[in-house]
C-alpha cells in the first residue's frame, strides 16, 4: 500500500484512452465500474474536447459479480461496434475488472467481429498512464503496420502525440512545420490524428521522429528493427536540443534546415541586460523525465540558472535521470510520492520550481514561484493561443513562461532597498501577480518534515529576525547557505554574525 | 405553498423507464470532495487503486491548491496477494497520516471497488484502529465503491456509518440530516430555533458536536440521496418528517411547514419567522425565473437531486421538464416532490447513456443538466447545458439561495445571449 494525496500519473487504461481519443476511427471497450467514467471529463473538461472519448465502459455493478460480467462485456462490444462502426477495437480491463479476470481480450476475439480486435494487457497494480499509452500505441502498431515500400521522396513519421498531452497539439504543428521546411514529407503523425487504416502505412516512411519517448520509444524501437526505420533520439525542447535534433534529422534525411533567423528570440532575450538578474537563480526541476532532461539543459545553458535539484516520477526513465543528476552534481529524486517531492523542495530551498501542477501546489505552500514544464497539468495549461514547447517558437515560449513567475529585474533591487516599506514588503509577492501573496492565508495545520539536515542547529532569535529582512525570493538560499556554513564550521547555533560570515563565505 | 392536499398526484404514479446499460456517473468516492470541507477535523482515506486516487484528484481539480483532507492508500500487487498483510499495511499508512495531520479527530476508511472485490475488511480495521488511536481519533468505515454506490450515495454511506456511534438521548429535538454549506445550515437552523425547536445537524462540523438520537428525535432531511442514513436513524427510533426538499421559496416553505407541524408550532409564529424571507425569495425568484419560463429541460441521472430540482424548476420557474433521469428513485424521500411535478415528463431510473443521448438529441431541450463528461460534447451539438456537479458544490437550499439556484440554470441562457461570436 502506498499513501498518495495527488498522483502524477493516472492508471494505465487512461493512457490507452489518450491514444484512442487522439486517434480517429478507433474504439475502446473497457471493462470497468461506473465510477471509472470520470476519465471522460479529463478530455471534455480539462482539454475542452467537443467529443466524448471513443470509449464504452461496461459499468458492471456488485450484483453482476459472479453472475454475468463476461456477458455484459460481450454485449458492450456488440453495441459499441454496431453504434460506432470503428475500423478497429481495442479492449481491456481497468483495475477492478483485472481482479475479476474475465479476459476481455479472449472474449472479444471469440466474437468474430469484422474488424481487428486488439487486446490490451495493462497491469493496473504495477504500471501507470505513460506505460498504458506506450503499450497501446505499440500493440496497435505491431498489429496494423504492414510491410511496404518506402516512399520515393524522403519522408518520416512523427510519433508520440496523444490526446491530453502537454502541448502536444502545438508541438506537432511546430515540428511538422520545421520538418516540411527542410523539404521532407511527413508520412504520418501518430497516434494523434491517425486512424487504424493510416497505421497500416507507417512503414512507408524513411525514418521516424520520436517526439515523446514516454509514449513512442517502444514503438520506434520496434519499427527500427522490423521496418528498417531509424529514429531521432533528441527531443527538440530548448535551443541547443532543437539544434541537435535538426542535426539528427539532417543526417537521417540528407536534407538541410535553414537558420531560424529572428524567429528564435530566446538567445537575445537571455543575453539582454534585463535578464542579468536571472543569473544563478536556484531552480528545482521535477516532472516527466523527458521534460526534466530538456529543462535542465535550458536552465543551465540557456538561462544561466543553477540547478539545485531534479527528478522525475516515471521510473521507466530513472536511469536517464540518475545520469543527468550526476552531470549536474545533484541527487536524483525518483519518486511518485508527492510528499517526498515536497520535502525535497523544502530542503533545497530553490528560488523557483520548474514542475507540474503538483509542484505549483507545493510552491504555493512554500512561497516559491513555480512554472509548469511537464504533465500532469490543469485546464489553464491547455491555452487557446499557440504555445508549443518544442522547436524555435517553443524556446521563446519557455523563456516567457519561466520568467513570468519571478520578481522582475528592477523590482528585485527595489525590494532590497525598501524592504521595510509597508506596501512594498516581501509578503506581497511579485507585484505583477495581483492578489497572490506567496503564502496561503488559512493554511491547514500540516507537519512537513523539517529540512535542516542536522537537526541540532538552532537559529538564535536575533539571527532569525535578521533573516526575515532578507527578501523572500532569496531568503531560502540565505537560510540554506547559512545552515550549511554552520555545519561546516561545527557550530550548533546561528547568530547574526554567523549569518553574515556565511554571506561573506558564499559571496561571488 | 398552501397546506391543502394536492388535487393531482402529479408524477407520483407515472410509469418509470428503468434502464440498465452504460452509466456515465461518478462513484460514491466523489462525496469526499465536499464532505472533507464540511467536517473540519475529518480525514478520508480511500483504500483503493490508482484509478480511485485519480478520480478524486480529477473531480477535485478545482481545489487543487488547498491541502486536502483526503488521500488514497493505493493497493499494490503485494497487497492483492495476502490479506493479513493488507491490514498491517493499513495500520502503517494510518499512523503515517496521523503524524502528518495532528489536527485530525475523525478518520474515515473508505472502501472502493478493488478493496471490495478482494474482500478487505475495513470495518474490522476501523474497530482496531479506533482502539489504537482512542481517544484522539475515532475511525469509521464505509464504502464509496462504484460497484455499490453512485455519486451522492457516498455521502449517504458516510453519514449512515456515523449513526451507530451517536449517543442516545430522549430529548424532543430535530435532526437536520445532510451536509450543507455552513451559511445555509446556519440560515435553516436559525429559523428552526426561532420556532422554539431544539436542532442539531448530521454531519456536525466538528467531532465534538455530534448530535444525539432517540425516539423523540424527528428528522428533517435536506438532501434526497440519504435513504440509508434515514433508515439507520429511524432504526434508532427517530421519526422522518416527510416533505418536499427545501429548494426555492415553495419547497423551503413546505419543508419548514412540515417541521413546524411536527413540533406544534403555531401559524402566527411560523408566519412571523418566514414571512420576510419568503417575500424576499419570491421577489428575487420572479426576476431570475423570467429567463427560464417556458423553456424545456432534460435531466441526465447524476446526483439524485433531479426530482426535487425538476419540481422547483417547473412549479416555481415555469420550466417544462422533458425527461427527469435519476440514478435511483427513492420514493420514500422524493415522493412529495414527485407528486408536485405535473404529469408529462418521462421519469427514468438508471442509465443507458447512448440511448439517453439519442433521446436528448431528438428532444433538443433548451437546457440539459448533465455530468462533466457530457457537457462540452452536447454544447458542441448546440445544446445548452448545466453541469450537475455544481449543484452539490454550491449553496442552493433555502430562501436566501432560491434565486441563486434558479440563477445557476439561467446562466447558460444569459451567457449564450451575451456572447456575440
Ligand atoms: S468506480 Fe471503483 S475503482 Fe473506479 S474510482 Fe470509483 S471506487 Fe475506484
GROMACS .gro file of N, CA and C in nm, chain A residues 353-442:
model
  270
  353UNK      N    1   1.062   2.682  -0.884
  353UNK     CA    2   1.039   2.541  -0.915
  353UNK      C    3   0.994   2.534  -1.060
  354UNK      N    4   1.051   2.439  -1.134
  354UNK     CA    5   1.002   2.409  -1.268
  354UNK      C    6   0.943   2.269  -1.256
  355UNK      N    7   0.811   2.260  -1.261
  355UNK     CA    8   0.750   2.131  -1.230
  355UNK      C    9   0.617   2.108  -1.299
  356UNK      N   10   0.531   2.036  -1.230
  356UNK     CA   11   0.398   2.003  -1.281
  356UNK      C   12   0.295   2.081  -1.200
  357UNK      N   13   0.168   2.050  -1.219
  357UNK     CA   14   0.070   2.122  -1.139
  357UNK      C   15   0.082   2.089  -0.990
  358UNK      N   16   0.142   1.974  -0.959
  358UNK     CA   17   0.160   1.939  -0.817
  358UNK      C   18   0.264   2.031  -0.754
  359UNK      N   19   0.369   2.059  -0.830
  359UNK     CA   20   0.474   2.146  -0.775
  359UNK      C   21   0.423   2.289  -0.765
  360UNK      N   22   0.329   2.323  -0.849
  360UNK     CA   23   0.268   2.455  -0.838
  360UNK      C   24   0.200   2.466  -0.701
  361UNK      N   25   0.138   2.357  -0.662
  361UNK     CA   26   0.073   2.348  -0.532
  361UNK      C   27   0.177   2.356  -0.419
  362UNK      N   28   0.287   2.283  -0.436
  362UNK     CA   29   0.394   2.286  -0.336
  362UNK      C   30   0.451   2.428  -0.326
  363UNK      N   31   0.473   2.488  -0.442
  363UNK     CA   32   0.529   2.623  -0.446
  363UNK      C   33   0.441   2.722  -0.372
  364UNK      N   34   0.313   2.706  -0.392
  364UNK     CA   35   0.217   2.794  -0.325
  364UNK      C   36   0.232   2.781  -0.174
  365UNK      N   37   0.241   2.657  -0.128
  365UNK     CA   38   0.252   2.634   0.016
  365UNK      C   39   0.382   2.688   0.073
  366UNK      N   40   0.491   2.670  -0.003
  366UNK     CA   41   0.622   2.710   0.049
  366UNK      C   42   0.658   2.854   0.012
  367UNK      N   43   0.573   2.919  -0.065
  367UNK     CA   44   0.603   3.056  -0.105
  367UNK      C   45   0.713   3.065  -0.208
  368UNK      N   46   0.721   2.964  -0.296
  368UNK     CA   47   0.824   2.964  -0.400
  368UNK      C   48   0.755   2.971  -0.536
  369UNK      N   49   0.798   3.062  -0.624
  369UNK     CA   50   0.733   3.068  -0.755
  369UNK      C   51   0.755   2.939  -0.835
  370UNK      N   52   0.661   2.909  -0.922
  370UNK     CA   53   0.669   2.785  -0.997
  370UNK      C   54   0.621   2.807  -1.139
  371UNK      N   55   0.695   2.750  -1.235
  371UNK     CA   56   0.648   2.748  -1.373
  371UNK      C   57   0.630   2.602  -1.413
  372UNK      N   58   0.530   2.576  -1.496
  372UNK     CA   59   0.498   2.439  -1.533
  372UNK      C   60   0.576   2.397  -1.657
  373UNK      N   61   0.641   2.280  -1.650
  373UNK     CA   62   0.719   2.230  -1.764
  373UNK      C   63   0.672   2.093  -1.811
  374UNK      N   64   0.581   2.030  -1.738
  374UNK     CA   65   0.553   1.890  -1.769
  374UNK      C   66   0.413   1.852  -1.723
  375UNK      N   67   0.357   1.748  -1.784
  375UNK     CA   68   0.233   1.689  -1.735
  375UNK      C   69   0.264   1.630  -1.598
  376UNK      N   70   0.167   1.613  -1.509
  376UNK     CA   71   0.027   1.647  -1.526
  376UNK      C   72   0.002   1.797  -1.511
  377UNK      N   73  -0.090   1.845  -1.594
  377UNK     CA   74  -0.122   1.988  -1.590
  377UNK      C   75  -0.273   2.005  -1.581
  378UNK      N   76  -0.312   2.128  -1.556
  378UNK     CA   77  -0.453   2.153  -1.538
  378UNK      C   78  -0.507   2.235  -1.654
  379UNK      N   79  -0.634   2.270  -1.644
  379UNK     CA   80  -0.704   2.331  -1.758
  379UNK      C   81  -0.633   2.457  -1.810
  380UNK      N   82  -0.570   2.535  -1.720
  380UNK     CA   83  -0.506   2.658  -1.767
  380UNK      C   84  -0.380   2.630  -1.848
  381UNK      N   85  -0.332   2.505  -1.846
  381UNK     CA   86  -0.214   2.472  -1.924
  381UNK      C   87  -0.249   2.413  -2.061
  382UNK      N   88  -0.377   2.422  -2.097
  382UNK     CA   89  -0.418   2.395  -2.235
  382UNK      C   90  -0.467   2.526  -2.294
  383UNK      N   91  -0.373   2.617  -2.325
  383UNK     CA   92  -0.413   2.753  -2.362
  383UNK      C   93  -0.475   2.759  -2.501
  384UNK      N   94  -0.554   2.863  -2.522
  384UNK     CA   95  -0.614   2.885  -2.654
  384UNK      C   96  -0.507   2.924  -2.755
  385UNK      N   97  -0.410   3.002  -2.709
  385UNK     CA   98  -0.308   3.053  -2.803
  385UNK      C   99  -0.210   2.942  -2.840
  386UNK      N  100  -0.136   2.969  -2.948
  386UNK     CA  101  -0.032   2.876  -2.992
  386UNK      C  102   0.083   2.883  -2.892
  387UNK      N  103   0.115   2.774  -2.826
  387UNK     CA  104   0.228   2.782  -2.732
  387UNK      C  105   0.297   2.648  -2.717
  388UNK      N  106   0.375   2.613  -2.819
  388UNK     CA  107   0.448   2.487  -2.815
  388UNK      C  108   0.562   2.493  -2.714
  389UNK      N  109   0.615   2.378  -2.680
  389UNK     CA  110   0.738   2.371  -2.601
  389UNK      C  111   0.855   2.338  -2.693
  390UNK      N  112   0.825   2.280  -2.809
  390UNK     CA  113   0.932   2.231  -2.896
  390UNK      C  114   0.969   2.333  -3.004
  391UNK      N  115   1.089   2.315  -3.058
  391UNK     CA  116   1.133   2.395  -3.172
  391UNK      C  117   1.164   2.538  -3.131
  392UNK      N  118   1.179   2.623  -3.233
  392UNK     CA  119   1.221   2.762  -3.208
  392UNK      C  120   1.116   2.839  -3.129
  393UNK      N  121   0.990   2.826  -3.173
  393UNK     CA  122   0.886   2.901  -3.102
  393UNK      C  123   0.872   2.846  -2.959
  394UNK      N  124   0.892   2.715  -2.944
  394UNK     CA  125   0.887   2.654  -2.811
  394UNK      C  126   0.989   2.719  -2.718
  395UNK      N  127   1.109   2.746  -2.770
  395UNK     CA  128   1.212   2.809  -2.686
  395UNK      C  129   1.167   2.948  -2.642
  396UNK      N  130   1.106   3.023  -2.735
  396UNK     CA  131   1.055   3.156  -2.698
  396UNK      C  132   0.949   3.146  -2.589
  397UNK      N  133   0.859   3.050  -2.608
  397UNK     CA  134   0.750   3.031  -2.511
  397UNK      C  135   0.808   2.997  -2.374
  398UNK      N  136   0.909   2.911  -2.374
  398UNK     CA  137   0.968   2.870  -2.246
  398UNK      C  138   1.033   2.989  -2.175
  399UNK      N  139   1.101   3.073  -2.251
  399UNK     CA  140   1.162   3.191  -2.187
  399UNK      C  141   1.055   3.272  -2.114
  400UNK      N  142   0.949   3.302  -2.186
  400UNK     CA  143   0.841   3.382  -2.125
  400UNK      C  144   0.780   3.313  -2.003
  401UNK      N  145   0.755   3.184  -2.019
  401UNK     CA  146   0.687   3.110  -1.913
  401UNK      C  147   0.769   3.104  -1.785
  402UNK      N  148   0.899   3.089  -1.802
  402UNK     CA  149   0.984   3.074  -1.684
  402UNK      C  150   1.011   3.208  -1.615
  403UNK      N  151   1.014   3.314  -1.691
  403UNK     CA  152   1.045   3.443  -1.632
  403UNK      C  153   0.922   3.500  -1.561
  404UNK      N  154   0.806   3.465  -1.613
  404UNK     CA  155   0.682   3.526  -1.562
  404UNK      C  156   0.663   3.515  -1.410
  405UNK      N  157   0.687   3.398  -1.349
  405UNK     CA  158   0.658   3.391  -1.204
  405UNK      C  159   0.759   3.465  -1.117
  406UNK      N  160   0.872   3.506  -1.176
  406UNK     CA  161   0.978   3.566  -1.094
  406UNK      C  162   0.953   3.715  -1.071
  407UNK      N  163   1.015   3.765  -0.966
  407UNK     CA  164   1.016   3.909  -0.943
  407UNK      C  165   1.101   3.970  -1.055
  408UNK      N  166   1.055   4.079  -1.114
  408UNK     CA  167   1.128   4.131  -1.228
  408UNK      C  168   1.252   4.208  -1.186
  409UNK      N  169   1.345   4.221  -1.279
  409UNK     CA  170   1.479   4.272  -1.251
  409UNK      C  171   1.484   4.393  -1.159
  410UNK      N  172   1.424   4.502  -1.201
  410UNK     CA  173   1.434   4.626  -1.124
  410UNK      C  174   1.359   4.612  -0.992
  411UNK      N  175   1.250   4.542  -0.998
  411UNK     CA  176   1.170   4.524  -0.877
  411UNK      C  177   1.251   4.453  -0.770
  412UNK      N  178   1.336   4.360  -0.815
  412UNK     CA  179   1.418   4.288  -0.719
  412UNK      C  180   1.508   4.384  -0.642
  413UNK      N  181   1.565   4.483  -0.714
  413UNK     CA  182   1.652   4.580  -0.647
  413UNK      C  183   1.572   4.667  -0.551
  414UNK      N  184   1.454   4.706  -0.594
  414UNK     CA  185   1.371   4.791  -0.511
  414UNK      C  186   1.334   4.720  -0.381
  415UNK      N  187   1.309   4.590  -0.393
  415UNK     CA  188   1.274   4.515  -0.273
  415UNK      C  189   1.391   4.511  -0.174
  416UNK      N  190   1.513   4.501  -0.229
  416UNK     CA  191   1.630   4.504  -0.142
  416UNK      C  192   1.642   4.637  -0.070
  417UNK      N  193   1.616   4.745  -0.144
  417UNK     CA  194   1.638   4.879  -0.089
  417UNK      C  195   1.530   4.919   0.010
  418UNK      N  196   1.405   4.882  -0.023
  418UNK     CA  197   1.294   4.931   0.060
  418UNK      C  198   1.226   4.817   0.132
  419UNK      N  199   1.303   4.733   0.190
  419UNK     CA  200   1.243   4.611   0.242
  419UNK      C  201   1.150   4.637   0.360
  420UNK      N  202   1.157   4.755   0.421
  420UNK     CA  203   1.067   4.782   0.532
  420UNK      C  204   0.940   4.856   0.487
  421UNK      N  205   0.932   4.890   0.358
  421UNK     CA  206   0.818   4.965   0.308
  421UNK      C  207   0.689   4.888   0.332
  422UNK      N  208   0.588   4.959   0.385
  422UNK     CA  209   0.467   4.886   0.425
  422UNK      C  210   0.389   4.829   0.307
  423UNK      N  211   0.399   4.891   0.191
  423UNK     CA  212   0.324   4.838   0.077
  423UNK      C  213   0.411   4.748  -0.009
  424UNK      N  214   0.539   4.764   0.008
  424UNK     CA  215   0.630   4.700  -0.083
  424UNK      C  216   0.704   4.588  -0.013
  425UNK      N  217   0.647   4.544   0.097
  425UNK     CA  218   0.713   4.441   0.176
  425UNK      C  219   0.707   4.307   0.102
  426UNK      N  220   0.791   4.216   0.144
  426UNK     CA  221   0.809   4.097   0.062
  426UNK      C  222   0.690   4.002   0.064
  427UNK      N  223   0.609   4.006   0.171
  427UNK     CA  224   0.496   3.913   0.174
  427UNK      C  225   0.396   3.943   0.063
  428UNK      N  226   0.410   4.059   0.001
  428UNK     CA  227   0.315   4.094  -0.106
  428UNK      C  228   0.341   4.014  -0.232
  429UNK      N  229   0.461   3.959  -0.247
  429UNK     CA  230   0.489   3.879  -0.366
  429UNK      C  231   0.514   3.966  -0.486
  430UNK      N  232   0.547   3.902  -0.599
  430UNK     CA  233   0.574   3.977  -0.721
  430UNK      C  234   0.455   4.068  -0.753
  431UNK      N  235   0.484   4.197  -0.780
  431UNK     CA  236   0.376   4.294  -0.791
  431UNK      C  237   0.288   4.271  -0.913
  432UNK      N  238   0.339   4.199  -1.015
  432UNK     CA  239   0.254   4.179  -1.133
  432UNK      C  240   0.161   4.060  -1.115
  433UNK      N  241   0.164   3.993  -1.000
  433UNK     CA  242   0.069   3.886  -0.975
  433UNK      C  243  -0.031   3.933  -0.871
  434UNK      N  244  -0.123   4.014  -0.916
  434UNK     CA  245  -0.216   4.080  -0.824
  434UNK      C  246  -0.283   3.981  -0.731
  435UNK      N  247  -0.284   4.016  -0.605
  435UNK     CA  248  -0.363   3.940  -0.508
  435UNK      C  249  -0.305   3.805  -0.470
  436UNK      N  250  -0.189   3.772  -0.524
  436UNK     CA  251  -0.136   3.641  -0.490
  436UNK      C  252  -0.018   3.652  -0.396
  437UNK      N  253  -0.049   3.658  -0.269
  437UNK     CA  254   0.058   3.653  -0.171
  437UNK      C  255   0.125   3.517  -0.182
  438UNK      N  256   0.254   3.510  -0.157
  438UNK     CA  257   0.323   3.382  -0.177
  438UNK      C  258   0.274   3.273  -0.084
  439UNK      N  259   0.216   3.308   0.027
  439UNK     CA  260   0.173   3.207   0.121
  439UNK      C  261   0.022   3.211   0.136
  440UNK      N  262  -0.040   3.095   0.137
  440UNK     CA  263  -0.184   3.089   0.156
  440UNK      C  264  -0.220   3.145   0.293
  441UNK      N  265  -0.337   3.203   0.306
  441UNK     CA  266  -0.372   3.271   0.431
  441UNK      C  267  -0.418   3.171   0.537
  442UNK      N  268  -0.515   3.086   0.499
  442UNK     CA  269  -0.563   2.992   0.601
  442UNK      C  270  -0.510   2.852   0.573
   0.00000   0.00000   0.00000
